[in-house]
Amino acid sequence: MTHRARKRFGQNFLQDTSIIDSILIAATPECNEHWVEIGPGQGALTAPLLRTGVKLDLIELDRDLVAYLTRKFANHDQLAIHSQDALTFDFSQLATTETPLHIIGNLPYNISTPLLFHLMKYTDHIHSMYFMLQKEVVERICAAPGSKRYGRLSIMLQYYCHAEPLFDVPPESFSPQPKVMSAIFKLTPHNQAPVDIANLKHLNQVVTQAFSQRRKTLRNSLKKSFTEAEISALDINPELRAEAISLAEFARLSNQFTLKNP
Ligand code: SAM
């Protein structure tokens, strides 16, 4: 196919068959499962996914690629192609309680954060997710407290999912080549939220505030919302920086914020 990669759609097509094999080995699709691929492009992951016999839905924004995929995979009755924007796609329409979704994608890097937050609305319908993104973003998503990559993205996504980095993918594996190293990671939605949060908007607000000045202590960065004594009363040391604070501790701060701002 002669398709000119479109930068605005974040198009970097996977070429390396050993990487494609490794992704499929990590994801282990099984024939009774329902998979959704976001941004199938020219079908690098789609073809091996279909060979496993899974039910598969594709979501692709580029209409030229949708036309190409429709021709390429014309005879697959297990396949449905949605010519839509994944950012506004209603994933719940595909799921049933008996068959939760497995989602996969070499994601368009330019919309990675809003797309991941959109997917978090559907975690009740999702069994697992395998994605490729820039390595630096994958490190931020999977980071633990104490790491310099730990921040809002780690905390907000780890509230919904267990996040696990799997392996790196070098630029030479794509055409055109991206400027940065990529990585594959897995998100597994929690069966039960790891902490109780009274108001998720407040968690986001407190976390954003705490990390807005990473190098400052909580006493300073959260000054507008909490006194030093209030932070200590939650059994959190106000002299610590945000990067040392766990999800459980942010949950206490967030729930206290909700009590003060009902
Ligand atoms: N999966 C293919 C591969 O690995 O070769 C293509 C990956 S490419 C990095 C990202 C793909 O996502 C492109 O096909 C692009 O057109 C598509 N895309 C970009 N924005 C999208 C959106 N908002 N919704 C759905 N697909 C999108």
CSV table of C-alpha atoms and ligand atoms in Angstrom, one decimal:
chain,number,residue,atom,x,y,z
A,1,MET,CA,0.0,0.0,0.0
A,2,THR,CA,1.3,3.5,-0.8
A,3,HIS,CA,0.0,5.5,2.1
A,4,ARG,CA,1.8,8.7,3.1
A,5,ALA,CA,2.1,8.7,6.9
A,6,ARG,CA,0.1,11.6,8.4
A,7,LYS,CA,1.9,13.4,11.2
A,8,ARG,CA,-1.3,14.9,12.5
A,9,PHE,CA,-2.7,11.4,13.1
A,10,GLY,CA,0.6,10.3,14.9
A,11,GLN,CA,1.3,7.7,12.2
A,12,ASN,CA,4.4,5.6,12.7
A,13,PHE,CA,3.7,2.2,11.3
A,14,LEU,CA,5.3,-0.9,12.9
A,15,GLN,CA,7.5,-2.8,10.5
A,16,ASP,CA,9.6,-5.1,12.7
A,17,THR,CA,8.0,-8.6,12.7
A,18,SER,CA,9.9,-9.7,15.8
A,19,ILE,CA,8.4,-6.8,17.7
A,20,ILE,CA,5.0,-7.6,16.4
A,21,ASP,CA,5.4,-11.3,17.5
A,22,SER,CA,6.6,-10.1,21.0
A,23,ILE,CA,3.5,-7.9,21.4
A,24,LEU,CA,1.2,-10.8,20.5
A,25,ILE,CA,3.1,-13.2,22.8
A,26,ALA,CA,2.8,-10.7,25.7
A,27,ALA,CA,-0.9,-10.1,25.0
A,28,THR,CA,-1.8,-13.8,24.5
A,29,PRO,CA,-5.2,-13.3,22.7
A,30,GLU,CA,-7.4,-16.4,22.9
A,31,CYS,CA,-10.1,-17.3,20.4
A,32,ASN,CA,-13.1,-16.8,22.8
A,33,GLU,CA,-12.0,-13.3,23.6
A,34,HIS,CA,-13.3,-9.9,22.4
A,35,TRP,CA,-10.4,-7.5,21.4
A,36,VAL,CA,-10.5,-3.9,20.3
A,37,GLU,CA,-7.6,-2.3,18.4
A,38,ILE,CA,-7.1,1.4,18.6
A,39,GLY,CA,-5.4,3.0,15.5
A,40,PRO,CA,-4.8,-0.2,13.4
A,41,GLY,CA,-3.1,1.8,10.7
A,42,GLN,CA,-2.1,-0.6,7.9
A,43,GLY,CA,-2.9,-3.6,10.0
A,44,ALA,CA,0.5,-4.6,11.4
A,45,LEU,CA,-1.1,-5.9,14.6
A,46,THR,CA,-4.5,-6.6,13.1
A,47,ALA,CA,-3.5,-9.5,10.8
A,48,PRO,CA,-1.9,-11.6,13.5
A,49,LEU,CA,-4.7,-10.8,15.9
A,50,LEU,CA,-7.3,-12.1,13.4
A,51,ARG,CA,-5.3,-15.3,13.0
A,52,THR,CA,-5.9,-16.1,16.7
A,53,GLY,CA,-9.7,-16.2,16.0
A,54,VAL,CA,-10.7,-13.5,18.4
A,55,LYS,CA,-13.7,-11.2,17.8
A,56,LEU,CA,-12.1,-7.9,16.8
A,57,ASP,CA,-13.3,-4.3,16.6
A,58,LEU,CA,-11.0,-1.7,15.0
A,59,ILE,CA,-11.2,2.0,15.7
A,60,GLU,CA,-9.4,4.2,13.1
A,61,LEU,CA,-9.7,7.9,12.5
A,62,ASP,CA,-8.0,8.1,9.1
A,63,ARG,CA,-10.6,7.4,6.4
A,64,ASP,CA,-8.1,6.4,3.8
A,65,LEU,CA,-6.8,3.7,6.2
A,66,VAL,CA,-10.3,2.6,7.0
A,67,ALA,CA,-11.0,2.1,3.2
A,68,TYR,CA,-7.7,0.2,2.9
A,69,LEU,CA,-8.4,-2.0,6.0
A,70,THR,CA,-12.0,-2.7,4.7
A,71,ARG,CA,-10.5,-4.1,1.5
A,72,LYS,CA,-7.6,-5.9,3.1
A,73,PHE,CA,-9.8,-7.8,5.7
A,74,ALA,CA,-13.0,-8.1,3.6
A,75,ASN,CA,-13.6,-11.8,4.4
A,76,HIS,CA,-13.4,-11.7,8.2
A,77,ASP,CA,-16.8,-12.1,9.8
A,78,GLN,CA,-15.3,-11.7,13.3
A,79,LEU,CA,-14.2,-8.2,12.4
A,80,ALA,CA,-15.9,-4.8,12.6
A,81,ILE,CA,-14.3,-1.5,11.5
A,82,HIS,CA,-15.3,1.7,13.1
A,83,SER,CA,-14.3,4.9,11.2
A,84,GLN,CA,-14.3,7.0,14.4
A,85,ASP,CA,-12.2,9.0,16.8
A,86,ALA,CA,-11.1,6.8,19.7
A,87,LEU,CA,-11.2,9.9,21.9
A,88,THR,CA,-15.0,10.0,21.7
A,89,PHE,CA,-15.7,6.3,21.1
A,90,ASP,CA,-18.2,4.7,23.5
A,91,PHE,CA,-16.3,1.5,24.5
A,92,SER,CA,-19.2,0.3,26.7
A,93,GLN,CA,-21.4,-0.3,23.5
A,94,LEU,CA,-19.0,-3.2,22.6
A,95,ALA,CA,-18.8,-4.9,26.0
A,96,THR,CA,-21.1,-7.4,27.7
A,97,THR,CA,-20.8,-8.5,31.3
A,98,GLU,CA,-19.8,-12.1,30.2
A,99,THR,CA,-17.1,-10.9,27.8
A,100,PRO,CA,-15.2,-7.9,29.0
A,101,LEU,CA,-12.9,-6.2,26.4
A,102,HIS,CA,-9.2,-6.6,25.8
A,103,ILE,CA,-7.8,-3.4,24.2
A,104,ILE,CA,-4.6,-3.1,22.2
A,105,GLY,CA,-2.9,-0.4,20.2
A,106,ASN,CA,0.3,1.2,19.0
A,107,LEU,CA,-1.3,4.5,20.0
A,108,PRO,CA,-1.1,7.9,18.3
A,109,TYR,CA,1.5,9.5,20.7
A,110,ASN,CA,0.0,13.0,20.2
A,111,ILE,CA,-3.2,12.2,22.0
A,112,SER,CA,-1.9,9.6,24.5
A,113,THR,CA,-2.9,11.3,27.8
A,114,PRO,CA,-6.5,12.3,26.8
A,115,LEU,CA,-7.0,8.9,25.2
A,116,LEU,CA,-5.9,7.0,28.4
A,117,PHE,CA,-8.1,9.2,30.6
A,118,HIS,CA,-11.0,8.6,28.2
A,119,LEU,CA,-10.4,4.8,28.5
A,120,MET,CA,-10.4,5.0,32.3
A,121,LYS,CA,-14.2,5.8,32.1
A,122,TYR,CA,-14.7,2.3,30.8
A,123,THR,CA,-12.5,0.2,33.1
A,124,ASP,CA,-15.6,-1.7,34.4
A,125,HIS,CA,-15.9,-3.1,30.8
A,126,ILE,CA,-12.2,-3.9,30.3
A,127,HIS,CA,-10.2,-6.9,31.2
A,128,SER,CA,-6.7,-5.8,30.0
A,129,MET,CA,-5.0,-3.2,27.8
A,130,TYR,CA,-1.7,-3.5,25.9
A,131,PHE,CA,-0.4,-0.3,24.5
A,132,MET,CA,2.7,1.2,22.9
A,133,LEU,CA,3.7,4.8,23.7
A,134,GLN,CA,6.9,6.9,24.1
A,135,LYS,CA,9.1,5.2,26.6
A,136,GLU,CA,9.2,8.3,28.7
A,137,VAL,CA,5.4,8.4,29.0
A,138,VAL,CA,5.3,4.7,29.9
A,139,GLU,CA,7.8,5.3,32.7
A,140,ARG,CA,5.6,8.1,34.0
A,141,ILE,CA,2.5,5.9,33.9
A,142,CYS,CA,4.2,3.0,35.7
A,143,ALA,CA,6.3,5.0,38.2
A,144,ALA,CA,6.2,4.4,41.9
A,145,PRO,CA,6.6,7.0,44.7
A,146,GLY,CA,10.2,8.2,45.0
A,147,SER,CA,10.9,8.0,41.3
A,148,LYS,CA,11.6,11.2,39.4
A,149,ARG,CA,9.0,10.1,36.8
A,150,TYR,CA,6.2,9.8,39.4
A,151,GLY,CA,3.5,12.4,39.0
A,152,ARG,CA,-0.2,13.1,38.2
A,153,LEU,CA,-0.3,10.5,35.3
A,154,SER,CA,1.1,7.7,37.6
A,155,ILE,CA,-1.3,8.5,40.4
A,156,MET,CA,-4.5,9.0,38.4
A,157,LEU,CA,-4.0,6.0,36.1
A,158,GLN,CA,-2.9,3.7,39.0
A,159,TYR,CA,-6.1,4.6,40.8
A,160,TYR,CA,-7.9,2.7,38.0
A,161,CYS,CA,-5.3,0.1,36.9
A,162,HIS,CA,-2.3,-1.9,37.7
A,163,ALA,CA,0.4,-0.5,35.3
A,164,GLU,CA,3.3,-2.6,34.2
A,165,PRO,CA,6.1,-1.8,31.7
A,166,LEU,CA,6.8,-4.8,29.4
A,167,PHE,CA,9.6,-4.0,26.9
A,168,ASP,CA,11.2,-1.3,24.8
A,169,VAL,CA,10.8,-0.8,21.1
A,170,PRO,CA,13.6,1.2,19.2
A,171,PRO,CA,12.8,3.8,16.5
A,172,GLU,CA,14.1,1.5,13.7
A,173,SER,CA,11.1,-0.8,14.2
A,174,PHE,CA,8.8,1.8,12.6
A,175,SER,CA,8.3,3.6,9.3
A,176,PRO,CA,8.6,6.6,9.5
A,177,GLN,CA,10.9,6.4,12.5
A,178,PRO,CA,9.8,8.3,15.6
A,179,LYS,CA,12.5,10.5,17.3
A,180,VAL,CA,12.2,8.7,20.6
A,181,MET,CA,12.3,5.3,22.1
A,182,SER,CA,9.0,3.6,22.6
A,183,ALA,CA,7.8,0.9,25.0
A,184,ILE,CA,4.9,-1.6,25.5
A,185,PHE,CA,3.0,-1.6,28.7
A,186,LYS,CA,0.0,-3.4,30.2
A,187,LEU,CA,-2.8,-1.8,32.2
A,188,THR,CA,-5.1,-4.2,34.2
A,189,PRO,CA,-8.2,-2.5,35.7
A,190,HIS,CA,-8.5,-3.2,39.5
A,191,ASN,CA,-11.4,-5.4,40.5
A,192,GLN,CA,-11.9,-3.0,43.4
A,193,ALA,CA,-10.5,0.5,43.7
A,194,PRO,CA,-7.3,0.4,45.8
A,195,VAL,CA,-8.4,3.4,47.9
A,196,ASP,CA,-11.8,5.1,48.6
A,197,ILE,CA,-12.0,8.5,47.0
A,198,ALA,CA,-15.1,10.7,47.8
A,199,ASN,CA,-14.6,13.0,44.8
A,200,LEU,CA,-12.2,12.1,41.9
A,201,LYS,CA,-12.1,15.7,40.7
A,202,HIS,CA,-10.7,16.7,44.1
A,203,LEU,CA,-8.0,13.9,43.9
A,204,ASN,CA,-7.0,15.3,40.5
A,205,GLN,CA,-7.0,18.9,41.9
A,206,VAL,CA,-4.9,18.1,45.0
A,207,VAL,CA,-2.4,16.0,43.0
A,208,THR,CA,-2.1,18.7,40.3
A,209,GLN,CA,-1.5,21.3,43.0
A,210,ALA,CA,1.1,19.1,44.8
A,211,PHE,CA,3.1,18.5,41.6
A,212,SER,CA,2.8,22.0,40.2
A,213,GLN,CA,6.0,22.8,42.0
A,214,ARG,CA,7.7,19.4,42.3
A,215,ARG,CA,10.7,20.6,44.3
A,216,LYS,CA,8.6,22.3,47.0
A,217,THR,CA,7.5,20.5,50.2
A,218,LEU,CA,3.7,19.8,50.6
A,219,ARG,CA,3.6,22.5,53.3
A,220,ASN,CA,4.4,25.0,50.5
A,221,SER,CA,2.8,23.5,47.5
A,222,LEU,CA,-0.6,22.7,49.2
A,223,LYS,CA,-0.6,26.0,51.2
A,224,LYS,CA,-3.8,27.2,49.4
A,225,SER,CA,-5.7,24.1,50.5
A,226,PHE,CA,-4.3,22.9,53.8
A,227,THR,CA,-2.5,24.2,56.8
A,228,GLU,CA,0.7,22.4,57.9
A,229,ALA,CA,-1.2,21.0,60.9
A,230,GLU,CA,-4.0,19.6,58.7
A,231,ILE,CA,-1.5,17.7,56.6
A,232,SER,CA,0.2,16.3,59.8
A,233,ALA,CA,-3.1,15.3,61.2
A,234,LEU,CA,-3.6,13.0,58.2
A,235,ASP,CA,-0.3,11.3,59.3
A,236,ILE,CA,1.6,12.8,56.3
A,237,ASN,CA,4.9,14.6,56.8
A,238,PRO,CA,4.4,18.2,55.4
A,239,GLU,CA,8.1,18.4,54.8
A,240,LEU,CA,8.0,15.8,52.1
A,241,ARG,CA,7.7,16.5,48.4
A,242,ALA,CA,4.8,15.3,46.3
A,243,GLU,CA,7.0,12.6,44.7
A,244,ALA,CA,7.3,10.8,48.0
A,245,ILE,CA,3.5,10.6,48.6
A,246,SER,CA,1.7,7.4,47.9
A,247,LEU,CA,-1.8,7.0,46.3
A,248,ALA,CA,-3.2,6.1,49.8
A,249,GLU,CA,-1.8,9.4,51.2
A,250,PHE,CA,-3.1,11.4,48.3
A,251,ALA,CA,-6.5,9.7,48.9
A,252,ARG,CA,-6.4,11.0,52.6
A,253,LEU,CA,-5.6,14.5,51.4
A,254,SER,CA,-8.3,14.4,48.7
A,255,ASN,CA,-11.0,13.2,51.1
A,256,GLN,CA,-10.0,15.8,53.6
A,257,PHE,CA,-10.3,18.4,50.9
A,258,THR,CA,-13.8,17.1,50.1
A,259,LEU,CA,-14.8,17.4,53.7
A,260,LYS,CA,-13.6,21.1,53.7
A,261,ASN,CA,-15.2,21.8,50.3
A,262,PRO,CA,-18.4,19.8,50.2
B,1,SAM,N1,-1.2,0.1,14.6
B,1,SAM,C1,-0.5,0.6,13.5
B,1,SAM,C2,0.9,0.1,13.5
B,1,SAM,O1,1.4,-0.3,14.6
B,1,SAM,O2,1.6,0.1,12.5
B,1,SAM,C3,-0.5,2.1,13.4
B,1,SAM,C4,0.0,2.9,14.6
B,1,SAM,S1,0.1,4.6,14.4
B,1,SAM,C5,1.3,5.0,15.7
B,1,SAM,C6,-1.4,5.3,15.1
B,1,SAM,C7,-2.6,5.0,14.4
B,1,SAM,O3,-3.7,5.6,15.1
B,1,SAM,C8,-2.7,5.5,13.0
B,1,SAM,O4,-3.3,4.6,12.1
B,1,SAM,C9,-3.7,6.7,13.1
B,1,SAM,O5,-4.3,7.1,11.9
B,1,SAM,C10,-4.6,6.3,14.2
B,1,SAM,N2,-5.2,7.4,14.9
B,1,SAM,C11,-4.7,8.6,15.2
B,1,SAM,N3,-5.6,9.4,15.9
B,1,SAM,C12,-6.6,8.5,16.2
B,1,SAM,C13,-7.9,8.7,16.9
B,1,SAM,N4,-8.1,9.8,17.5
B,1,SAM,N5,-8.7,7.7,16.9
B,1,SAM,C14,-8.4,6.5,16.3
B,1,SAM,N6,-7.3,6.3,15.6
B,1,SAM,C15,-6.4,7.3,15.5
